Amino acid sequence: MAMETMQYRFDGPEDAPVLVIGPSLGTTWHMWDRQIPELTQHWRVFRYDLPGHGGAPAHAAASVSELGDRLLATLDGLGVQRFGYAGCSIGGAVGADLALRHPHRVASLALVASSPRFGTADEFRQRGVIVRTNGLEPMARTAPERWFTPGFAAAQPAIVEWAVQMVRTTDPGCYIAACEALATFDIRDHLGRIGVPTLVLVGAEDQVTGPAEARTLVAGIPDARLALVPGASHLAPVEQPAAVCDLLLTHFSTAWQDTPTTALVPPLVPGPATPAAPFAPVAEIAAAPEAPEAVGPQPQSSHERGAKIRREVLGDAHVDAVNASTDAFTEDFQELVTRYEWGEAWSREGLDRRTRSCVTLTALVASGHLEGLAAQTRAALRNGLTPAEIKEVLLQTAVYCGIPAAGAAFTIAQAVIQEETTPPA
């Protein structure tokens, strides 16, 4: 089967070097509109939409690497081999992933409002549960406070409304899949292998992936500079378009020395001073660490496999609490659970995780082991079951396992579902 491709557009002269620009979760390529007039004086700008965003086909991608593979398939079909790359948030994650897995394709990199790991896996899986239950309205309603400073949001109601509509018109399944992709994205141990000149750009007021995450990127990537943009939050390209544009122009004009087409790029001409808040790129260049020897993937033991799946299904908070309470008396039992329950049974490919959750909920009700039902109800939501589907599973158990057992299970599940699916205020 042919690889899925991305919805894209080109702007700028056909003979200029290609600059690929990636969007943030819940946005479209229009988040970069204000930078296009300047950037297209020097580059042929390629913008893409995430699956299910901006009217793109709703073919969900399961991981950041899969998004990167689709992007490369799109560029391959257009004959684009080598390119500069700038991306915001998950768009930055795609660029970092490409720089790690396909270093010969990426000439220069800009990571905007990005991070080597976004929040916690639990946070993003929780967000997926909320969207699966309530649709995208809760995310649309809270987008402005995540993306913009309060002053900008108050002064620019039209832009705020545009942002809300962008999220509202995104395909929920693709949004959930992108949350799953961010839940599993973690390149903290691989930053030293990013071998291209990198600009790490962050809004000083960003509460999502702020200056702390930016500094982690700069400290880990051998050839990286930090640019802090005052008066900007997460969607810095929208909030401070002139400052972001100037930083991108400077970075890609000076860092792109090894491409044969660089000679075609006209020198930068300083434009008129902009009324935007003054900014000063802050240089923080880390010494290059020794590059680790490349080793192929090692086969996972049943314990490693089980520990990974246990966290994916039950959540980090649950597993961390179990580990914290484990002592010399219980550690062998927990090792057995990790290897046997999670590394053997849950890791088999014969059933998907949704189906395994249905079986597990039923078995707990049938056996009367309701002390495990709360954790497994939480797991069922993370595995993709909706509250309506969990209700149907418990109704079925009422017929075969008895009304009292099912009644007790409904009480437990109701409390968990309410807690897990209630959107943040």
GROMACS .gro file of C-alpha atoms in nm:
model
  425
    1MET     CA    1   0.000   0.000   0.000
    2ALA     CA    2   0.133   0.345  -0.092
    3MET     CA    3   0.238   0.573   0.193
    4GLU     CA    4  -0.021   0.837   0.289
    5THR     CA    5   0.086   1.191   0.195
    6MET     CA    6   0.021   1.535   0.342
    7GLN     CA    7  -0.203   1.819   0.227
    8TYR     CA    8   0.041   2.092   0.124
    9ARG     CA    9   0.094   2.421  -0.059
   10PHE     CA   10   0.395   2.597  -0.210
   11ASP     CA   11   0.467   2.971  -0.203
   12GLY     CA   12   0.765   3.149  -0.355
   13PRO     CA   13   0.990   3.111  -0.661
   14GLU     CA   14   1.029   2.762  -0.805
   15ASP     CA   15   1.408   2.784  -0.837
   16ALA     CA   16   1.473   2.888  -0.474
   17PRO     CA   17   1.585   2.645  -0.199
   18VAL     CA   18   1.292   2.478  -0.023
   19LEU     CA   19   1.196   2.571   0.332
   20VAL     CA   20   0.944   2.332   0.491
   21ILE     CA   21   0.721   2.477   0.764
   22GLY     CA   22   0.519   2.265   1.006
   23PRO     CA   23   0.210   2.358   1.212
   24SER     CA   24   0.114   2.317   1.577
   25LEU     CA   25  -0.150   2.072   1.706
   26GLY     CA   26  -0.499   2.207   1.636
   27THR     CA   27  -0.380   2.467   1.382
   28THR     CA   28  -0.342   2.482   1.003
   29TRP     CA   29  -0.072   2.616   0.775
   30HIS     CA   30  -0.239   2.958   0.807
   31MET     CA   31  -0.066   3.005   1.144
   32TRP     CA   32   0.240   3.102   0.933
   33ASP     CA   33   0.061   3.345   0.697
   34ARG     CA   34   0.230   3.655   0.838
   35GLN     CA   35   0.581   3.519   0.770
   36ILE     CA   36   0.518   3.413   0.408
   37PRO     CA   37   0.572   3.749   0.226
   38GLU     CA   38   0.922   3.786   0.375
   39LEU     CA   39   1.028   3.419   0.361
   40THR     CA   40   0.926   3.379  -0.003
   41GLN     CA   41   1.174   3.650  -0.104
   42HIS     CA   42   1.448   3.398  -0.026
   43TRP     CA   43   1.294   3.049  -0.029
   44ARG     CA   44   1.031   2.833  -0.187
   45VAL     CA   45   0.813   2.775   0.119
   46PHE     CA   46   0.637   2.439   0.154
   47ARG     CA   47   0.361   2.428   0.417
   48TYR     CA   48   0.162   2.122   0.520
   49ASP     CA   49  -0.140   2.038   0.734
   50LEU     CA   50  -0.156   1.761   0.990
   51PRO     CA   51  -0.406   1.481   0.909
   52GLY     CA   52  -0.765   1.594   0.973
   53HIS     CA   53  -0.656   1.957   1.021
   54GLY     CA   54  -0.757   2.235   0.781
   55GLY     CA   55  -0.972   2.000   0.575
   56ALA     CA   56  -0.685   1.754   0.515
   57PRO     CA   57  -0.794   1.388   0.474
   58ALA     CA   58  -0.865   1.235   0.815
   59HIS     CA   59  -0.612   0.953   0.795
   60ALA     CA   60  -0.478   0.952   1.151
   61ALA     CA   61  -0.105   0.898   1.211
   62ALA     CA   62  -0.004   0.701   1.520
   63SER     CA   63   0.335   0.861   1.591
   64VAL     CA   64   0.558   1.160   1.522
   65SER     CA   65   0.779   0.933   1.310
   66GLU     CA   66   0.479   0.833   1.098
   67LEU     CA   67   0.403   1.202   1.040
   68GLY     CA   68   0.767   1.247   0.935
   69ASP     CA   69   0.748   0.949   0.698
   70ARG     CA   70   0.433   1.091   0.535
   71LEU     CA   71   0.599   1.430   0.497
   72LEU     CA   72   0.904   1.272   0.329
   73ALA     CA   73   0.677   1.068   0.098
   74THR     CA   74   0.506   1.395  -0.003
   75LEU     CA   75   0.839   1.570  -0.067
   76ASP     CA   76   0.976   1.265  -0.254
   77GLY     CA   77   0.678   1.279  -0.488
   78LEU     CA   78   0.759   1.645  -0.559
   79GLY     CA   79   1.129   1.580  -0.617
   80VAL     CA   80   1.241   1.774  -0.307
   81GLN     CA   81   1.552   1.611  -0.163
   82ARG     CA   82   1.713   1.858   0.077
   83PHE     CA   83   1.538   2.135   0.266
   84GLY     CA   84   1.543   2.368   0.562
   85TYR     CA   85   1.280   2.293   0.825
   86ALA     CA   86   1.094   2.512   1.075
   87GLY     CA   87   0.809   2.375   1.287
   88CYS     CA   88   0.595   2.483   1.581
   89SER     CA   89   0.518   2.247   1.871
   90ILE     CA   90   0.431   1.905   1.718
   91GLY     CA   91   0.559   2.052   1.389
   92GLY     CA   92   0.892   2.103   1.565
   93ALA     CA   93   0.884   1.744   1.691
   94VAL     CA   94   0.849   1.624   1.330
   95GLY     CA   95   1.153   1.831   1.229
   96ALA     CA   96   1.367   1.702   1.516
   97ASP     CA   97   1.262   1.344   1.433
   98LEU     CA   98   1.360   1.394   1.067
   99ALA     CA   99   1.696   1.544   1.167
  100LEU     CA  100   1.761   1.230   1.375
  101ARG     CA  101   1.638   0.966   1.130
  102HIS     CA  102   1.715   1.133   0.794
  103PRO     CA  103   2.001   1.377   0.866
  104HIS     CA  104   2.102   1.399   0.498
  105ARG     CA  105   1.762   1.550   0.410
  106VAL     CA  106   1.756   1.839   0.661
  107ALA     CA  107   1.996   2.128   0.589
  108SER     CA  108   1.902   2.350   0.883
  109LEU     CA  109   1.643   2.337   1.161
  110ALA     CA  110   1.425   2.579   1.360
  111LEU     CA  111   1.229   2.441   1.657
  112VAL     CA  112   0.955   2.685   1.761
  113ALA     CA  113   0.768   2.636   2.093
  114SER     CA  114   0.897   2.282   2.096
  115SER     CA  115   1.035   2.029   2.342
  116PRO     CA  116   1.225   1.699   2.350
  117ARG     CA  117   0.926   1.562   2.543
  118PHE     CA  118   0.588   1.733   2.564
  119GLY     CA  119   0.443   1.731   2.917
  120THR     CA  120   0.368   1.380   3.036
  121ALA     CA  121   0.218   1.081   2.858
  122ASP     CA  122  -0.069   1.087   3.110
  123GLU     CA  123  -0.157   1.448   3.024
  124PHE     CA  124  -0.190   1.378   2.652
  125ARG     CA  125  -0.378   1.051   2.695
  126GLN     CA  126  -0.613   1.233   2.935
  127ARG     CA  127  -0.667   1.497   2.668
  128GLY     CA  128  -0.752   1.220   2.422
  129VAL     CA  129  -1.010   1.076   2.665
  130ILE     CA  130  -1.173   1.419   2.706
  131VAL     CA  131  -1.195   1.473   2.328
  132ARG     CA  132  -1.327   1.120   2.268
  133THR     CA  133  -1.606   1.188   2.519
  134ASN     CA  134  -1.685   1.557   2.467
  135GLY     CA  135  -1.560   1.633   2.116
  136LEU     CA  136  -1.322   1.921   2.047
  137GLU     CA  137  -1.528   2.197   2.207
  138PRO     CA  138  -1.334   2.189   2.540
  139MET     CA  139  -1.003   2.216   2.351
  140ALA     CA  140  -1.138   2.493   2.126
  141ARG     CA  141  -1.265   2.692   2.424
  142THR     CA  142  -0.931   2.674   2.611
  143ALA     CA  143  -0.704   2.720   2.305
  144PRO     CA  144  -0.669   3.100   2.340
  145GLU     CA  145  -0.533   3.080   2.695
  146ARG     CA  146  -0.286   2.807   2.592
  147TRP     CA  147  -0.173   2.988   2.277
  148PHE     CA  148  -0.173   3.363   2.349
  149THR     CA  149  -0.081   3.607   2.624
  150PRO     CA  150  -0.388   3.755   2.800
  151GLY     CA  151  -0.314   4.104   2.661
  152PHE     CA  152  -0.297   3.980   2.302
  153ALA     CA  153  -0.615   3.773   2.341
  154ALA     CA  154  -0.802   4.076   2.479
  155ALA     CA  155  -0.676   4.309   2.204
  156GLN     CA  156  -0.725   4.069   1.910
  157PRO     CA  157  -1.073   3.911   1.934
  158ALA     CA  158  -1.079   3.830   1.561
  159ILE     CA  159  -0.757   3.627   1.585
  160VAL     CA  160  -0.888   3.451   1.898
  161GLU     CA  161  -1.207   3.357   1.712
  162TRP     CA  162  -1.000   3.230   1.417
  163ALA     CA  163  -0.797   3.013   1.657
  164VAL     CA  164  -1.108   2.868   1.820
  165GLN     CA  165  -1.260   2.786   1.480
  166MET     CA  166  -0.938   2.613   1.367
  167VAL     CA  167  -0.958   2.373   1.660
  168ARG     CA  168  -1.335   2.331   1.629
  169THR     CA  169  -1.307   2.219   1.264
  170THR     CA  170  -1.029   1.964   1.327
  171ASP     CA  171  -1.118   1.595   1.296
  172PRO     CA  172  -1.148   1.458   1.655
  173GLY     CA  173  -0.997   1.119   1.571
  174CYS     CA  174  -0.690   1.280   1.415
  175TYR     CA  175  -0.656   1.518   1.711
  176ILE     CA  176  -0.667   1.221   1.951
  177ALA     CA  177  -0.408   1.036   1.741
  178ALA     CA  178  -0.180   1.342   1.752
  179CYS     CA  179  -0.218   1.347   2.133
  180GLU     CA  180  -0.115   0.979   2.138
  181ALA     CA  181   0.183   1.063   1.914
  182LEU     CA  182   0.295   1.335   2.157
  183ALA     CA  183   0.241   1.101   2.454
  184THR     CA  184   0.501   0.860   2.316
  185PHE     CA  185   0.745   1.123   2.177
  186ASP     CA  186   1.066   1.145   2.382
  187ILE     CA  187   1.404   1.231   2.226
  188ARG     CA  188   1.577   1.358   2.541
  189ASP     CA  189   1.847   1.091   2.513
  190HIS     CA  190   1.910   1.158   2.142
  191LEU     CA  191   1.955   1.535   2.122
  192GLY     CA  192   2.335   1.500   2.085
  193ARG     CA  193   2.279   1.328   1.750
  194ILE     CA  194   2.101   1.625   1.589
  195GLY     CA  195   2.382   1.739   1.363
  196VAL     CA  196   2.239   2.043   1.185
  197PRO     CA  197   2.251   2.411   1.286
  198THR     CA  198   1.942   2.460   1.501
  199LEU     CA  199   1.752   2.768   1.615
  200VAL     CA  200   1.541   2.708   1.926
  201LEU     CA  201   1.278   2.983   1.935
  202VAL     CA  202   1.036   3.028   2.225
  203GLY     CA  203   0.789   3.288   2.350
  204ALA     CA  204   0.900   3.424   2.686
  205GLU     CA  205   0.541   3.382   2.816
  206ASP     CA  206   0.484   3.031   2.676
  207GLN     CA  207   0.317   2.819   2.946
  208VAL     CA  208   0.293   2.504   2.728
  209THR     CA  209   0.653   2.450   2.613
  210GLY     CA  210   0.833   2.742   2.768
  211PRO     CA  211   1.191   2.866   2.808
  212ALA     CA  212   1.284   2.571   3.034
  213GLU     CA  213   1.206   2.319   2.759
  214ALA     CA  214   1.383   2.541   2.504
  215ARG     CA  215   1.698   2.547   2.717
  216THR     CA  216   1.689   2.166   2.742
  217LEU     CA  217   1.695   2.152   2.362
  218VAL     CA  218   1.978   2.404   2.339
  219ALA     CA  219   2.186   2.226   2.603
  220GLY     CA  220   2.147   1.892   2.422
  221ILE     CA  221   2.183   1.986   2.054
  222PRO     CA  222   2.551   2.048   1.968
  223ASP     CA  223   2.499   2.343   1.730
  224ALA     CA  224   2.198   2.526   1.874
  225ARG     CA  225   2.111   2.887   1.959
  226LEU     CA  226   1.828   3.009   2.179
  227ALA     CA  227   1.599   3.295   2.074
  228LEU     CA  228   1.361   3.423   2.340
  229VAL     CA  229   1.073   3.636   2.207
  230PRO     CA  230   0.922   3.875   2.466
  231GLY     CA  231   0.549   3.935   2.457
  232ALA     CA  232   0.471   3.596   2.301
  233SER     CA  233   0.314   3.276   2.427
  234HIS     CA  234   0.286   2.934   2.253
  235LEU     CA  235   0.182   3.054   1.905
  236ALA     CA  236   0.469   3.301   1.882
  237PRO     CA  237   0.451   3.323   1.499
  238VAL     CA  238   0.095   3.458   1.529
  239GLU     CA  239   0.152   3.681   1.831
  240GLN     CA  240   0.488   3.834   1.734
  241PRO     CA  241   0.506   3.776   1.356
  242ALA     CA  242   0.776   4.033   1.276
  243ALA     CA  243   1.015   3.918   1.549
  244VAL     CA  244   0.973   3.550   1.457
  245CYS     CA  245   1.017   3.626   1.088
  246ASP     CA  246   1.341   3.821   1.146
  247LEU     CA  247   1.484   3.538   1.357
  248LEU     CA  248   1.398   3.276   1.094
  249LEU     CA  249   1.545   3.490   0.815
  250THR     CA  250   1.870   3.538   1.004
  251HIS     CA  251   1.900   3.171   1.104
  252PHE     CA  252   1.829   3.015   0.767
  253SER     CA  253   2.041   3.269   0.577
  254THR     CA  254   2.349   3.214   0.795
  255ALA     CA  255   2.317   2.847   0.892
  256TRP     CA  256   2.248   2.706   0.547
  257GLN     CA  257   2.604   2.710   0.420
  258ASP     CA  258   2.641   2.356   0.289
  259THR     CA  259   2.371   2.349   0.021
  260PRO     CA  260   2.481   2.415  -0.337
  261THR     CA  261   2.186   2.651  -0.384
  262THR     CA  262   2.287   2.885  -0.104
  263ALA     CA  263   2.461   3.110  -0.354
  264LEU     CA  264   2.120   3.183  -0.505
  265VAL     CA  265   1.987   3.328  -0.180
  266PRO     CA  266   2.003   3.708  -0.193
  267PRO     CA  267   2.164   3.880   0.105
  268LEU     CA  268   1.932   3.996   0.377
  269VAL     CA  269   1.833   4.361   0.353
  270PRO     CA  270   1.725   4.511   0.684
  271GLY     CA  271   1.361   4.618   0.657
  272PRO     CA  272   1.197   4.911   0.833
  273ALA     CA  273   1.184   4.891   1.209
  274THR     CA  274   0.869   4.716   1.327
  275PRO     CA  275   0.656   4.838   1.617
  276ALA     CA  276   0.668   4.489   1.772
  277ALA     CA  277   0.823   4.452   2.115
  278PRO     CA  278   1.204   4.464   2.090
  279PHE     CA  279   1.374   4.126   2.104
  280ALA     CA  280   1.728   4.004   2.130
  281PRO     CA  281   1.825   3.650   2.034
  282VAL     CA  282   2.002   3.493   2.328
  283ALA     CA  283   2.292   3.272   2.223
  284GLU     CA  284   2.345   2.962   2.432
  285ILE     CA  285   2.573   2.729   2.239
  286ALA     CA  286   2.650   2.402   2.411
  287ALA     CA  287   2.971   2.208   2.358
  288ALA     CA  288   2.922   1.906   2.134
  289PRO     CA  289   2.900   1.587   2.340
  290GLU     CA  290   3.070   1.270   2.217
  291ALA     CA  291   2.836   1.108   1.965
  292PRO     CA  292   2.728   0.766   2.094
  293GLU     CA  293   2.801   0.462   1.880
  294ALA     CA  294   2.497   0.375   1.670
  295VAL     CA  295   2.353   0.041   1.775
  296GLY     CA  296   2.061  -0.145   1.624
  297PRO     CA  297   1.742  -0.202   1.825
  298GLN     CA  298   1.784  -0.477   2.082
  299PRO     CA  299   1.502  -0.729   2.135
  300GLN     CA  300   1.294  -0.637   2.441
  301SER     CA  301   1.268  -0.872   2.737
  302SER     CA  302   0.919  -0.959   2.863
  303HIS     CA  303   0.988  -0.731   3.162
  304GLU     CA  304   1.084  -0.432   2.943
  305ARG     CA  305   0.789  -0.493   2.714
  306GLY     CA  306   0.555  -0.534   3.010
  307ALA     CA  307   0.680  -0.221   3.189
  308LYS     CA  308   0.622  -0.016   2.872
  309ILE     CA  309   0.271  -0.150   2.805
  310ARG     CA  310   0.173  -0.125   3.172
  311ARG     CA  311   0.255   0.248   3.166
  312GLU     CA  312   0.078   0.303   2.832
  313VAL     CA  313  -0.242   0.134   2.953
  314LEU     CA  314  -0.259   0.224   3.324
  315GLY     CA  315  -0.071   0.556   3.313
  316ASP     CA  316   0.251   0.681   3.470
  317ALA     CA  317   0.078   0.806   3.786
  318HIS     CA  318  -0.070   0.462   3.861
  319VAL     CA  319   0.252   0.273   3.790
  320ASP     CA  320   0.464   0.523   3.984
  321ALA     CA  321   0.233   0.481   4.286
  322VAL     CA  322   0.261   0.101   4.264
  323ASN     CA  323   0.640   0.120   4.236
  324ALA     CA  324   0.661   0.362   4.529
  325SER     CA  325   0.470   0.120   4.753
  326THR     CA  326   0.667  -0.187   4.645
  327ASP     CA  327   0.907  -0.327   4.904
  328ALA     CA  328   1.118  -0.640   4.950
  329PHE     CA  329   0.803  -0.840   5.035
  330THR     CA  330   0.603  -0.743   4.723
  331GLU     CA  331   0.871  -0.678   4.460
  332ASP     CA  332   0.873  -1.036   4.327
  333PHE     CA  333   0.496  -1.025   4.285
  334GLN     CA  334   0.516  -0.694   4.096
  335GLU     CA  335   0.789  -0.841   3.876
  336LEU     CA  336   0.554  -1.136   3.801
  337VAL     CA  337   0.269  -0.897   3.716
  338THR     CA  338   0.489  -0.690   3.486
  339ARG     CA  339   0.630  -0.990   3.301
  340TYR     CA  340   0.326  -1.218   3.289
  341GLU     CA  341   0.018  -0.993   3.280
  342TRP     CA  342   0.167  -0.706   3.078
  343GLY     CA  343   0.470  -0.852   2.898
  344GLU     CA  344   0.293  -1.171   2.789
  345ALA     CA  345  -0.089  -1.139   2.786
  346TRP     CA  346  -0.141  -0.767   2.709
  347SER     CA  347   0.138  -0.765   2.450
  348ARG     CA  348  -0.011  -1.039   2.230
  349GLU     CA  349  -0.124  -0.923   1.886
  350GLY     CA  350  -0.436  -1.143   1.857
  351LEU     CA  351  -0.667  -0.881   2.015
  352ASP     CA  352  -0.645  -0.503   2.016
  353ARG     CA  353  -0.633  -0.312   2.344
  354ARG     CA  354  -0.996  -0.199   2.323
  355THR     CA  355  -1.110  -0.562   2.309
  356ARG     CA  356  -0.874  -0.664   2.589
  357SER     CA  357  -1.025  -0.388   2.803
  358CYS     CA  358  -1.377  -0.526   2.736
  359VAL     CA  359  -1.262  -0.874   2.841
  360THR     CA  360  -1.081  -0.742   3.151
  361LEU     CA  361  -1.379  -0.538   3.276
  362THR     CA  362  -1.608  -0.837   3.230
  363ALA     CA  363  -1.368  -1.073   3.407
  364LEU     CA  364  -1.331  -0.841   3.707
  365VAL     CA  365  -1.710  -0.816   3.746
  366ALA     CA  366  -1.757  -1.192   3.699
  367SER     CA  367  -1.491  -1.280   3.955
  368GLY     CA  368  -1.602  -1.015   4.204
  369HIS     CA  369  -1.256  -0.854   4.201
  370LEU     CA  370  -1.398  -0.502   4.191
  371GLU     CA  371  -1.094  -0.355   4.367
  372GLY     CA  372  -0.923  -0.354   4.026
  373LEU     CA  373  -1.216  -0.205   3.837
  374ALA     CA  374  -1.134   0.166   3.882
  375ALA     CA  375  -0.784   0.129   3.734
  376GLN     CA  376  -0.914  -0.085   3.448
  377THR     CA  377  -1.199   0.159   3.372
  378ARG     CA  378  -0.937   0.434   3.347
  379ALA     CA  379  -0.732   0.204   3.123
  380ALA     CA  380  -1.036   0.130   2.904
  381LEU     CA  381  -1.086   0.503   2.841
  382ARG     CA  382  -0.717   0.541   2.749
  383ASN     CA  383  -0.744   0.237   2.522
  384GLY     CA  384  -1.019   0.406   2.322
  385LEU     CA  385  -1.347   0.285   2.473
  386THR     CA  386  -1.609   0.556   2.513
  387PRO     CA  387  -1.824   0.587   2.828
  388ALA     CA  388  -2.120   0.460   2.620
  389GLU     CA  389  -1.923   0.146   2.526
  390ILE     CA  390  -1.817   0.084   2.885
  391LYS     CA  391  -2.183   0.113   2.985
  392GLU     CA  392  -2.273  -0.154   2.728
  393VAL     CA  393  -2.001  -0.387   2.861
  394LEU     CA  394  -2.138  -0.350   3.217
  395LEU     CA  395  -2.499  -0.399   3.101
  396GLN     CA  396  -2.387  -0.724   2.937
  397THR     CA  397  -2.222  -0.834   3.262
  398ALA     CA  398  -2.550  -0.771   3.445
  399VAL     CA  399  -2.712  -1.047   3.237
  400TYR     CA  400  -2.433  -1.303   3.281
  401CYS     CA  401  -2.271  -1.210   3.612
  402GLY     CA  402  -2.569  -1.085   3.812
  403ILE     CA  403  -2.738  -0.753   3.887
  404PRO     CA  404  -2.564  -0.689   4.225
  405ALA     CA  405  -2.214  -0.733   4.080
  406ALA     CA  406  -2.295  -0.512   3.782
  407GLY     CA  407  -2.459  -0.252   4.007
  408ALA     CA  408  -2.145  -0.224   4.219
  409ALA     CA  409  -1.936  -0.202   3.900
  410PHE     CA  410  -2.156   0.079   3.762
  411THR     CA  411  -2.097   0.281   4.081
  412ILE     CA  412  -1.719   0.248   4.053
  413ALA     CA  413  -1.706   0.309   3.677
  414GLN     CA  414  -1.940   0.609   3.700
  415ALA     CA  415  -1.707   0.787   3.943
  416VAL     CA  416  -1.398   0.717   3.730
  417ILE     CA  417  -1.566   0.825   3.405
  418GLN     CA  418  -1.688   1.147   3.562
  419GLU     CA  419  -1.340   1.226   3.692
  420GLU     CA  420  -1.158   1.135   3.369
  421THR     CA  421  -1.392   1.292   3.113
  422THR     CA  422  -1.483   1.622   3.277
  423PRO     CA  423  -1.307   1.897   3.077
  424PRO     CA  424  -1.085   2.142   3.268
  425ALA     CA  425  -1.277   2.451   3.379
   0.00000   0.00000   0.00000
